[in-house]
């Protein structure tokens, strides 16, 4: 053989199979310096029949190249020469002497060797040769030996991070900065107040033991440190349980406009705003709310890019924030969409609106729609001063203490889909809004904590809604199957969560015939 085939390998796969696998490397016939071809064949163990083969050359996939033939010839040669036998079947070759006539190695003889006699003890002799290990770089004044304590041990430990071997031989001394203080030896006494958490409205109402409104508000008071701490702990907003708890009973910026509008001369009108503030309604899962939460991160990134391009400012960032409780009126709170950091403009707020119904409209067309928060004034688009969004932005600045807010409206139209407006803080607007929010909190929220009348109304309406839906399904089933009209129907009770009969036990308009609570 020419030696073009090497690295022959055999794999029997399994004793239960009648096929085996043989592979090898084949050096190209002409370009011998290139990478060898990888060739393999599948053979029948008993008949030796070639079942399939493949090679990495250009025609190897057809199993007809000469490299496959060469691999088969190499297998035949290896079997004939006995190269396929295992190492334990061969004669041992170690420990055998060299063949006759062949020297192990060429002998080398030393010539002209001159032996110098030793005149004295070599251990006592000194050499005049200078070695690198004996070099002393210090000046003569510093070459005298010094004890370990003469070195700056603290600096040595600091430089080596405590890993210097010399520190092991230094006597450890107590560090005065890490010793247990002597509580009996003091210079002065001072009172330290531990920062307490911000109370919820319900906790403050219970702590005041049914006192006046001013007592409840006094229990809700907080400082700037507590305000920042709560805002950082509630950054996840709707996903935070703490955020939800502190919103119950507090007038948030999103409903402040409606709450102020419900104040009439003869008192509060309606109870829907009280139910919203108290959190009686379930968390909404409307398409508009889902759309707004999904598009908010995209709108925030688009705003940062717009801010840098419009104002030519660098280093502009926008970070998420949580619930900010008003320090002056702790029954008012706000959750802005972000805090804008700018080296030139200073810090401000960001409020993002992603309309769902008119999401495909351009900004100009959106401003003409009914109920739009934008209007055209003197040829410029701006937020309506009578819209609840304007009240929301002003209350957010009032709660957080920032002086401006960038109000963003974004659609998904192909053109003209972004509107940004900077709104400044209006002290006169807040001065006129503040008394209305106080009346709403005292006459609406605190009264509700004592009576829970609005909660009963909301619960009764939800129960009636469930019963109406059940009755509708029963009527539909009776129409489709008249034989089922005599079946006794059961209804869920909103008070005891038990099943109720279809026939009321008491002659009352509001009775649902409950077996347990007799309602």
Short mmCIF file of C-alpha atoms in Angstrom, two decimals:
data_model
loop_
_atom_site.label_atom_id
_atom_site.label_comp_id
_atom_site.label_asym_id
_atom_site.label_seq_id
_atom_site.Cartn_x
_atom_site.Cartn_y
_atom_site.Cartn_z
CA UNK A 1 0.00 0.00 0.00
CA UNK A 2 1.13 3.54 -0.63
CA UNK A 3 0.33 4.70 2.89
CA UNK A 4 -2.53 7.00 1.87
CA UNK A 5 -4.97 5.24 4.22
CA UNK A 6 -4.40 5.52 7.96
CA UNK A 7 -6.26 5.75 11.27
CA UNK A 8 -8.35 2.67 10.60
CA UNK A 9 -11.05 2.18 13.27
CA UNK A 10 -13.66 -0.50 13.80
CA UNK A 11 -16.90 -0.36 15.79
CA UNK A 12 -19.04 -3.47 16.31
CA UNK A 13 -22.00 -1.32 17.52
CA UNK A 14 -23.69 -4.18 19.40
CA UNK A 15 -23.57 -7.95 19.64
CA UNK A 16 -27.26 -8.02 18.79
CA UNK A 17 -26.70 -6.32 15.42
CA UNK A 18 -25.21 -7.96 12.36
CA UNK A 19 -23.68 -4.74 11.10
CA UNK A 20 -20.37 -3.05 11.91
CA UNK A 21 -18.85 0.33 11.24
CA UNK A 22 -15.35 0.93 9.75
CA UNK A 23 -13.82 4.32 9.14
CA UNK A 24 -10.48 5.83 8.24
CA UNK A 25 -8.65 8.84 6.86
CA UNK A 26 -7.57 8.93 3.21
CA UNK A 27 -4.84 11.32 2.05
CA UNK A 28 -5.62 12.94 -1.32
CA UNK A 29 -3.73 11.42 -4.21
CA UNK A 30 -2.36 14.69 -5.63
CA UNK A 31 -2.64 17.37 -2.96
CA UNK A 32 -1.17 15.34 -0.15
CA UNK A 33 -0.66 18.35 2.13
CA UNK A 34 -4.36 19.13 2.35
CA UNK A 35 -6.77 17.79 4.92
CA UNK A 36 -7.47 14.04 4.53
CA UNK A 37 -10.87 12.75 3.50
CA UNK A 38 -12.98 11.09 6.17
CA UNK A 39 -14.35 7.84 4.79
CA UNK A 40 -16.62 5.26 6.41
CA UNK A 41 -18.45 2.10 5.38
CA UNK A 42 -21.10 -0.12 6.98
CA UNK A 43 -20.38 -3.86 6.50
CA UNK A 44 -22.29 -7.03 7.20
CA UNK A 45 -20.42 -8.94 9.90
CA UNK A 46 -21.00 -12.42 8.43
CA UNK A 47 -21.02 -11.88 4.64
CA UNK A 48 -18.79 -8.79 4.45
CA UNK A 49 -21.30 -7.11 2.14
CA UNK A 50 -21.02 -3.33 1.91
CA UNK A 51 -24.39 -1.90 2.99
CA UNK A 52 -23.59 1.81 2.64
CA UNK A 53 -20.62 4.14 2.54
CA UNK A 54 -19.75 7.80 2.43
CA UNK A 55 -16.74 10.06 1.94
CA UNK A 56 -16.15 13.77 2.44
CA UNK A 57 -14.83 14.23 -1.09
CA UNK A 58 -16.96 15.87 -3.77
CA UNK A 59 -18.47 12.55 -5.01
CA UNK A 60 -18.35 10.68 -1.71
CA UNK A 61 -22.07 11.01 -1.05
CA UNK A 62 -22.74 8.63 -3.95
CA UNK A 63 -20.59 5.91 -2.27
CA UNK A 64 -18.68 5.30 -5.53
CA UNK A 65 -15.42 7.21 -5.04
CA UNK A 66 -11.96 5.60 -5.09
CA UNK A 67 -11.33 6.57 -1.49
CA UNK A 68 -14.00 4.11 -0.32
CA UNK A 69 -12.38 1.40 -2.44
CA UNK A 70 -9.00 2.25 -0.94
CA UNK A 71 -10.46 1.96 2.56
CA UNK A 72 -11.78 -1.53 1.75
CA UNK A 73 -8.37 -2.63 0.38
CA UNK A 74 -6.74 -1.26 3.54
CA UNK A 75 -9.10 -3.39 5.65
CA UNK A 76 -8.17 -6.50 3.65
CA UNK A 77 -4.43 -5.77 4.05
CA UNK A 78 -4.80 -5.15 7.80
CA UNK A 79 -6.55 -8.50 8.23
CA UNK A 80 -3.96 -10.38 6.14
CA UNK A 81 -1.05 -8.87 8.08
CA UNK A 82 -2.74 -9.53 11.41
CA UNK A 83 -2.95 -5.87 12.35
CA UNK A 84 -6.52 -6.32 13.45
CA UNK A 85 -5.62 -8.48 16.43
CA UNK A 86 -5.79 -6.96 19.91
CA UNK A 87 -2.70 -5.99 21.88
CA UNK A 88 -3.22 -8.92 24.26
CA UNK A 89 -3.13 -11.40 21.38
CA UNK A 90 0.29 -10.20 20.14
CA UNK A 91 3.68 -11.25 21.48
CA UNK A 92 5.21 -8.91 24.00
CA UNK A 93 7.92 -6.67 22.53
CA UNK A 94 9.27 -4.89 25.59
CA UNK A 95 12.49 -6.00 27.29
CA UNK A 96 13.93 -7.58 24.12
CA UNK A 97 17.53 -6.93 23.24
CA UNK A 98 18.62 -5.13 20.11
CA UNK A 99 18.96 -7.00 16.88
CA UNK A 100 22.37 -8.51 16.12
CA UNK A 101 24.79 -6.10 14.50
CA UNK A 102 22.92 -2.94 15.54
CA UNK A 103 24.46 -0.88 18.39
CA UNK A 104 22.19 0.65 20.96
CA UNK A 105 23.89 4.06 20.63
CA UNK A 106 27.23 5.51 19.61
CA UNK A 107 29.82 5.68 22.37
CA UNK A 108 31.37 9.04 23.23
CA UNK A 109 34.78 9.08 24.96
CA UNK A 110 36.22 12.05 26.85
CA UNK A 111 39.76 13.02 25.96
CA UNK A 112 42.44 15.24 27.53
CA UNK A 113 40.85 15.29 31.00
CA UNK A 114 42.76 17.48 33.46
CA UNK A 115 42.08 16.95 37.17
CA UNK A 116 42.79 19.89 39.48
CA UNK A 117 43.73 18.99 43.03
CA UNK A 118 41.74 20.38 45.98
CA UNK A 119 43.90 22.47 48.30
CA UNK A 120 41.39 23.36 51.09
CA UNK A 121 37.81 22.94 52.25
CA UNK A 122 35.59 24.31 49.53
CA UNK A 123 32.85 25.26 52.03
CA UNK A 124 35.19 27.81 53.58
CA UNK A 125 36.23 29.40 50.34
CA UNK A 126 34.75 32.73 49.34
CA UNK A 127 34.09 33.70 45.78
CA UNK A 128 34.81 37.14 44.45
CA UNK A 129 32.05 36.79 41.89
CA UNK A 130 28.98 39.01 42.37
CA UNK A 131 25.64 37.21 42.20
CA UNK A 132 22.28 38.76 41.47
CA UNK A 133 20.74 37.39 44.67
CA UNK A 134 23.36 39.29 46.75
CA UNK A 135 22.63 42.67 45.18
CA UNK A 136 21.55 45.29 47.73
CA UNK A 137 19.77 48.28 46.15
CA UNK A 138 19.45 50.30 49.38
CA UNK A 139 21.85 53.03 50.35
CA UNK A 140 24.46 52.33 53.03
CA UNK A 141 22.51 54.20 55.71
CA UNK A 142 19.51 51.86 55.31
CA UNK A 143 21.37 48.56 55.04
CA UNK A 144 21.46 47.85 58.74
CA UNK A 145 19.13 45.15 60.03
CA UNK A 146 15.84 46.25 61.53
CA UNK A 147 13.33 44.29 63.62
CA UNK A 148 9.89 43.44 62.29
CA UNK A 149 8.14 46.08 64.38
CA UNK A 150 10.30 48.78 62.78
CA UNK A 151 8.29 48.41 59.56
CA UNK A 152 4.94 50.06 58.92
CA UNK A 153 2.82 46.95 59.48
CA UNK A 154 -0.52 48.70 58.86
CA UNK A 155 0.58 50.03 55.48
CA UNK A 156 2.02 46.65 54.55
CA UNK A 157 -1.23 44.91 55.44
CA UNK A 158 -3.22 47.48 53.49
CA UNK A 159 -1.07 47.19 50.36
CA UNK A 160 -1.02 43.39 50.32
CA UNK A 161 -4.65 43.04 51.45
CA UNK A 162 -3.46 41.08 54.48
CA UNK A 163 -1.65 38.41 52.42
CA UNK A 164 1.95 39.28 53.34
CA UNK A 165 3.82 36.44 55.09
CA UNK A 166 5.57 38.87 57.47
CA UNK A 167 2.24 39.59 59.15
CA UNK A 168 2.21 36.05 60.57
CA UNK A 169 5.15 36.88 62.86
CA UNK A 170 3.68 40.12 64.17
CA UNK A 171 1.92 40.09 67.51
CA UNK A 172 -1.74 40.80 67.02
CA UNK A 173 -3.01 43.90 68.77
CA UNK A 174 -6.63 44.84 69.33
CA UNK A 175 -7.99 47.47 66.97
CA UNK A 176 -9.61 50.28 68.99
CA UNK A 177 -12.07 50.93 66.16
CA UNK A 178 -13.45 47.37 66.38
CA UNK A 179 -13.54 46.93 70.14
CA UNK A 180 -16.77 46.55 72.11
CA UNK A 181 -17.80 50.03 73.26
CA UNK A 182 -18.07 50.82 76.92
CA UNK A 183 -21.68 51.83 77.36
CA UNK A 184 -21.02 53.23 80.83
CA UNK A 185 -18.50 55.78 79.56
CA UNK A 186 -20.43 58.25 77.39
CA UNK A 187 -20.01 61.89 76.54
CA UNK A 188 -23.62 62.94 75.91
CA UNK A 189 -27.09 61.49 75.62
CA UNK A 190 -29.36 61.99 72.65
CA UNK A 191 -32.65 60.53 71.57
CA UNK A 192 -32.72 58.66 68.29
CA UNK A 193 -36.06 58.14 66.60
CA UNK A 194 -36.48 55.00 64.55
CA UNK A 195 -38.09 55.66 61.19
CA UNK A 196 -41.50 54.02 61.09
CA UNK A 197 -43.28 52.90 57.98
CA UNK A 198 -45.96 54.98 56.32
CA UNK A 199 -49.42 54.04 57.59
CA UNK A 200 -52.27 53.18 55.29
CA UNK A 201 -55.53 55.11 55.64
CA UNK A 202 -57.24 52.11 57.22
CA UNK A 203 -54.42 51.71 59.78
CA UNK A 204 -54.53 55.42 60.61
CA UNK A 205 -58.33 55.27 61.02
CA UNK A 206 -58.04 52.33 63.41
CA UNK A 207 -55.18 53.93 65.35
CA UNK A 208 -57.11 57.14 65.86
CA UNK A 209 -59.94 55.06 67.43
CA UNK A 210 -62.69 56.79 65.51
CA UNK A 211 -61.41 60.28 66.27
CA UNK A 212 -61.86 63.38 64.16
CA UNK A 213 -60.64 63.79 60.60
CA UNK A 214 -57.69 65.87 61.78
CA UNK A 215 -56.61 63.01 64.06
CA UNK A 216 -56.61 60.59 61.15
CA UNK A 217 -54.67 63.02 58.97
CA UNK A 218 -52.15 63.52 61.77
CA UNK A 219 -51.57 59.77 61.94
CA UNK A 220 -50.94 59.78 58.17
CA UNK A 221 -48.22 62.45 58.37
CA UNK A 222 -44.80 61.53 56.97
CA UNK A 223 -41.46 63.17 56.26
CA UNK A 224 -39.45 63.41 53.06
CA UNK A 225 -37.33 60.37 53.90
CA UNK A 226 -40.40 58.19 54.37
CA UNK A 227 -41.86 59.51 51.14
CA UNK A 228 -38.77 58.56 49.12
CA UNK A 229 -38.56 55.17 50.82
CA UNK A 230 -42.16 54.29 49.94
CA UNK A 231 -41.70 55.47 46.34
CA UNK A 232 -38.68 53.18 45.93
CA UNK A 233 -40.43 50.18 47.49
CA UNK A 234 -43.44 50.49 45.15
CA UNK A 235 -41.66 50.90 41.80
CA UNK A 236 -43.48 47.88 40.36
CA UNK A 237 -46.76 49.77 40.90
CA UNK A 238 -49.65 47.44 39.91
CA UNK A 239 -47.48 44.37 40.57
CA UNK A 240 -46.67 45.56 44.10
CA UNK A 241 -48.96 44.59 46.99
CA UNK A 242 -47.67 47.53 49.04
CA UNK A 243 -48.62 49.90 46.23
CA UNK A 244 -52.19 48.57 46.22
CA UNK A 245 -52.54 48.75 50.01
CA UNK A 246 -51.45 52.41 50.28
CA UNK A 247 -53.76 53.49 47.46
CA UNK A 248 -56.87 52.30 49.32
CA UNK A 249 -58.48 55.36 50.92
CA UNK A 250 -56.07 57.86 49.32
CA UNK A 251 -57.17 60.15 46.51
CA UNK A 252 -54.80 59.35 43.66
CA UNK A 253 -53.93 61.72 40.85
CA UNK A 254 -55.80 59.70 38.22
CA UNK A 255 -59.17 60.18 39.99
CA UNK A 256 -58.54 63.56 41.66
CA UNK A 257 -60.37 65.44 38.89
CA UNK A 258 -63.49 63.29 39.15
CA UNK A 259 -63.41 63.44 42.95
CA UNK A 260 -63.26 67.23 42.90
CA UNK A 261 -66.08 67.37 40.33
CA UNK A 262 -68.33 65.28 42.60
CA UNK A 263 -68.32 68.03 45.25
CA UNK A 264 -71.61 69.94 44.97
CA UNK A 265 -73.26 72.59 47.07
CA UNK A 266 -75.48 70.04 48.79
CA UNK A 267 -72.63 67.54 49.39
CA UNK A 268 -71.23 64.59 47.46
CA UNK A 269 -72.99 63.35 44.34
CA UNK A 270 -72.85 59.66 43.55
CA UNK A 271 -70.75 56.95 45.09
CA UNK A 272 -68.68 55.63 42.16
CA UNK A 273 -65.70 57.85 42.99
CA UNK A 274 -65.73 56.68 46.61
CA UNK A 275 -65.81 53.07 45.41
CA UNK A 276 -62.80 53.73 43.15
CA UNK A 277 -60.79 55.31 45.96
CA UNK A 278 -61.69 52.50 48.37
CA UNK A 279 -60.77 49.85 45.78
CA UNK A 280 -64.18 48.15 45.79
CA UNK A 281 -64.08 47.49 42.07
CA UNK A 282 -62.02 44.59 40.81
CA UNK A 283 -58.79 45.29 38.95
CA UNK A 284 -59.82 46.16 35.39
CA UNK A 285 -58.54 44.00 32.58
CA UNK A 286 -59.83 45.99 29.64
CA UNK A 287 -58.21 46.07 26.24
CA UNK A 288 -57.37 49.75 26.65
CA UNK A 289 -55.53 49.18 29.94
CA UNK A 290 -53.64 46.19 28.55
CA UNK A 291 -52.67 48.20 25.48
CA UNK A 292 -51.42 51.12 27.56
CA UNK A 293 -49.23 48.93 29.80
CA UNK A 294 -47.79 47.11 26.79
CA UNK A 295 -46.93 50.30 24.90
CA UNK A 296 -45.57 52.25 27.87
CA UNK A 297 -41.94 50.97 27.70
CA UNK A 298 -41.84 51.72 23.97
CA UNK A 299 -43.19 55.23 24.49
CA UNK A 300 -40.65 55.85 27.28
CA UNK A 301 -37.72 54.96 24.99
CA UNK A 302 -39.17 57.09 22.18
CA UNK A 303 -39.52 60.02 24.56
CA UNK A 304 -35.86 59.82 25.68
CA UNK A 305 -34.75 59.84 22.02
CA UNK A 306 -37.07 62.78 21.28
CA UNK A 307 -35.81 64.74 24.30
CA UNK A 308 -32.18 64.37 23.25
CA UNK A 309 -32.98 65.36 19.66
CA UNK A 310 -35.39 68.20 20.42
CA UNK A 311 -33.49 69.92 23.23
CA UNK A 312 -29.98 68.85 22.09
CA UNK A 313 -29.25 67.64 25.61
CA UNK A 314 -27.01 64.73 26.49
CA UNK A 315 -27.23 62.35 29.42
CA UNK A 316 -31.04 62.31 29.52
CA UNK A 317 -32.50 59.32 31.39
CA UNK A 318 -35.95 58.24 32.51
CA UNK A 319 -36.40 55.92 35.47
CA UNK A 320 -39.49 54.20 36.82
CA UNK A 321 -40.95 55.26 40.15
CA UNK A 322 -43.65 54.20 42.59
CA UNK A 323 -46.31 55.78 44.81
CA UNK A 324 -45.64 59.31 46.12
CA UNK A 325 -47.70 60.33 49.14
CA UNK A 326 -48.24 64.06 49.53
CA UNK A 327 -46.42 65.45 52.57
CA UNK A 328 -48.83 68.37 53.08
CA UNK A 329 -51.98 66.31 52.46
CA UNK A 330 -51.08 62.66 53.15
CA UNK A 331 -54.51 61.49 51.96
CA UNK A 332 -53.45 62.42 48.38
CA UNK A 333 -51.00 60.31 46.37
CA UNK A 334 -49.71 59.94 42.80
CA UNK A 335 -47.86 57.37 40.68
CA UNK A 336 -46.08 59.07 37.74
CA UNK A 337 -44.98 57.03 34.75
CA UNK A 338 -41.36 58.09 35.22
CA UNK A 339 -38.84 60.60 36.55
CA UNK A 340 -36.77 62.43 33.92
CA UNK A 341 -33.13 63.25 34.75
CA UNK A 342 -31.47 65.96 32.65
CA UNK A 343 -28.30 67.95 33.41
CA UNK A 344 -29.71 71.05 31.70
CA UNK A 345 -33.47 70.95 32.32
CA UNK A 346 -33.19 69.48 35.78
CA UNK A 347 -35.42 66.73 37.12
CA UNK A 348 -39.07 66.41 36.14
CA UNK A 349 -41.89 63.94 35.61
CA UNK A 350 -43.16 61.97 32.65
CA UNK A 351 -46.77 61.06 31.95
CA UNK A 352 -47.55 58.77 29.00
CA UNK A 353 -50.90 58.24 27.31
CA UNK A 354 -51.44 55.52 24.70
CA UNK A 355 -55.03 55.81 23.43
CA UNK A 356 -56.53 52.49 22.40
CA UNK A 357 -59.72 53.38 20.52
CA UNK A 358 -57.96 55.90 18.26
CA UNK A 359 -54.56 54.19 18.26
CA UNK A 360 -54.38 54.21 14.44
CA UNK A 361 -55.13 57.94 14.11
CA UNK A 362 -52.58 60.67 13.62
CA UNK A 363 -52.17 63.19 16.43
CA UNK A 364 -54.00 65.93 14.49
CA UNK A 365 -56.97 63.64 13.87
CA UNK A 366 -56.92 62.39 17.45
CA UNK A 367 -57.31 65.96 18.78
CA UNK A 368 -60.62 66.31 16.91
CA UNK A 369 -62.18 63.16 18.39
CA UNK A 370 -64.82 63.35 21.10
CA UNK A 371 -63.36 63.18 24.59
CA UNK A 372 -59.79 63.78 23.37
CA UNK A 373 -57.36 65.23 25.88
CA UNK A 374 -55.76 67.45 23.22
CA UNK A 375 -57.14 70.61 21.68
CA UNK A 376 -55.93 73.24 19.22
CA UNK A 377 -55.20 76.62 20.80
CA UNK A 378 -53.69 79.44 18.76
CA UNK A 379 -52.53 76.98 16.12
CA UNK A 380 -50.78 74.72 18.66
CA UNK A 381 -51.81 71.42 20.18
CA UNK A 382 -51.99 71.35 23.95
CA UNK A 383 -53.72 69.50 26.77
CA UNK A 384 -57.21 70.68 27.65
CA UNK A 385 -57.08 72.53 30.94
CA UNK A 386 -60.51 71.12 31.83
CA UNK A 387 -59.54 67.50 31.19
CA UNK A 388 -58.87 65.07 34.04
CA UNK A 389 -55.40 64.42 32.59
CA UNK A 390 -54.42 68.01 33.32
CA UNK A 391 -55.57 67.58 36.92
CA UNK A 392 -53.65 64.31 37.11
CA UNK A 393 -50.42 65.98 35.99
CA UNK A 394 -50.79 68.89 38.43
CA UNK A 395 -51.48 66.56 41.37
CA UNK A 396 -48.42 64.47 40.44
CA UNK A 397 -46.18 67.55 40.57
CA UNK A 398 -47.84 68.61 43.83
CA UNK A 399 -47.12 65.25 45.46
CA UNK A 400 -43.56 64.80 44.20
CA UNK A 401 -42.35 68.41 44.41
CA UNK A 402 -41.13 68.62 40.80
CA UNK A 403 -41.82 71.76 38.80
CA UNK A 404 -42.51 70.39 35.30
CA UNK A 405 -43.96 67.36 33.54
CA UNK A 406 -43.55 66.19 29.97
CA UNK A 407 -46.98 64.98 28.82
CA UNK A 408 -46.73 62.38 26.03
CA UNK A 409 -49.47 61.18 23.68
CA UNK A 410 -48.42 58.37 21.33
CA UNK A 411 -50.30 56.42 18.65
CA UNK A 412 -49.18 53.73 16.22
CA UNK A 413 -49.93 55.70 13.08
CA UNK A 414 -47.28 55.65 10.36
CA UNK A 415 -46.95 59.44 10.40
CA UNK A 416 -47.41 62.16 13.04
CA UNK A 417 -47.84 59.69 15.89
CA UNK A 418 -46.07 61.50 18.77
CA UNK A 419 -46.96 64.59 20.77
CA UNK A 420 -44.93 65.99 23.65
CA UNK A 421 -45.84 68.99 25.79
CA UNK A 422 -44.10 70.42 28.84
CA UNK A 423 -46.56 71.45 31.54
CA UNK A 424 -45.41 73.71 34.38
CA UNK A 425 -46.68 73.47 37.93
CA UNK A 426 -49.71 75.70 38.57
CA UNK A 427 -49.93 76.79 42.22
CA UNK A 428 -53.28 78.58 41.72
CA UNK A 429 -54.84 75.45 40.26
CA UNK A 430 -53.72 73.36 43.24
CA UNK A 431 -54.92 76.06 45.67
CA UNK A 432 -58.43 75.81 44.21
CA UNK A 433 -58.33 71.98 44.11
CA UNK A 434 -57.03 71.36 47.63
CA UNK A 435 -60.25 72.31 49.57
CA UNK A 436 -62.39 70.07 47.35
CA UNK A 437 -60.17 67.07 47.94
CA UNK A 438 -60.28 67.70 51.69
CA UNK A 439 -64.09 67.74 51.67
CA UNK A 440 -64.20 64.56 49.58
CA UNK A 441 -61.82 62.79 51.96
CA UNK A 442 -63.65 63.84 55.13
CA UNK A 443 -67.25 63.49 53.97
CA UNK A 444 -66.72 60.58 51.63
CA UNK A 445 -63.75 58.38 52.53
CA UNK A 446 -63.67 58.68 56.32
CA UNK A 447 -67.44 58.32 56.49
CA UNK A 448 -67.20 55.19 54.34
CA UNK A 449 -64.66 53.65 56.72
CA UNK A 450 -67.26 53.93 59.47
CA UNK A 451 -70.46 52.92 57.65
CA UNK A 452 -69.34 50.81 54.64
CA UNK A 453 -72.56 51.88 52.92
CA UNK A 454 -70.97 52.22 49.49
CA UNK A 455 -69.45 48.76 49.84
CA UNK A 456 -72.91 47.29 50.46
CA UNK A 457 -74.29 49.06 47.40
CA UNK A 458 -71.47 47.79 45.19
CA UNK A 459 -71.88 44.29 46.57
CA UNK A 460 -75.65 44.27 46.03
CA UNK A 461 -75.23 45.41 42.47
CA UNK A 462 -72.66 42.72 41.77
CA UNK A 463 -75.00 40.09 43.24
CA UNK A 464 -77.90 41.29 41.12
CA UNK A 465 -75.69 41.22 38.07
CA UNK A 466 -74.73 37.60 38.78
CA UNK A 467 -78.37 36.60 39.35
CA UNK A 468 -79.49 38.31 36.16
CA UNK A 469 -76.83 36.49 34.18
CA UNK A 470 -77.88 33.15 35.73
CA UNK A 471 -81.55 33.82 34.96
CA UNK A 472 -80.72 34.67 31.38
CA UNK A 473 -78.88 31.37 30.97
CA UNK A 474 -81.81 29.49 32.57
CA UNK A 475 -84.33 31.13 30.25
CA UNK A 476 -82.21 30.29 27.23
CA UNK A 477 -81.87 26.67 28.34
CA UNK A 478 -85.65 26.40 28.90
CA UNK A 479 -86.34 27.77 25.44
CA UNK A 480 -84.00 25.21 23.91
CA UNK A 481 -85.24 22.34 26.16
CA UNK A 482 -88.82 22.87 27.44
CA UNK A 483 -88.69 19.66 29.54
CA UNK A 484 -86.12 21.27 31.84
CA UNK A 485 -88.53 23.94 33.12
CA UNK A 486 -89.28 22.00 36.32
CA UNK A 487 -85.65 21.77 37.39
CA UNK A 488 -84.86 23.59 40.67
CA UNK A 489 -82.15 26.19 40.06
CA UNK A 490 -79.55 27.26 42.60
CA UNK A 491 -77.90 30.67 42.80
CA UNK A 492 -74.71 31.87 44.51
CA UNK A 493 -75.16 34.01 47.61
CA UNK A 494 -72.85 36.99 47.93
CA UNK A 495 -72.87 36.91 51.73
CA UNK A 496 -72.35 33.31 52.81
CA UNK A 497 -71.13 31.88 49.44
CA UNK A 498 -73.70 29.08 49.75
CA UNK A 499 -76.27 27.95 47.19
CA UNK A 500 -79.74 29.47 47.26
CA UNK A 501 -83.12 28.10 46.21
CA UNK A 502 -85.04 29.44 43.26
CA UNK A 503 -88.11 30.20 45.45
CA UNK A 504 -87.51 32.91 48.09
CA UNK A 505 -88.39 32.05 51.67
CA UNK A 506 -89.41 35.58 52.52
CA UNK A 507 -91.61 37.93 50.58
CA UNK A 508 -89.09 40.65 49.87
CA UNK A 509 -88.00 42.33 46.70
CA UNK A 510 -84.31 41.89 47.48
CA UNK A 511 -84.59 38.29 48.72
CA UNK A 512 -82.62 35.61 46.86
CA UNK A 513 -83.86 32.72 49.03
CA UNK A 514 -80.63 31.75 50.78
CA UNK A 515 -80.77 28.57 52.84
CA UNK A 516 -78.14 29.75 55.34
CA UNK A 517 -78.46 33.47 55.93
CA UNK A 518 -82.21 33.54 55.09
CA UNK A 519 -81.64 36.52 52.84
#
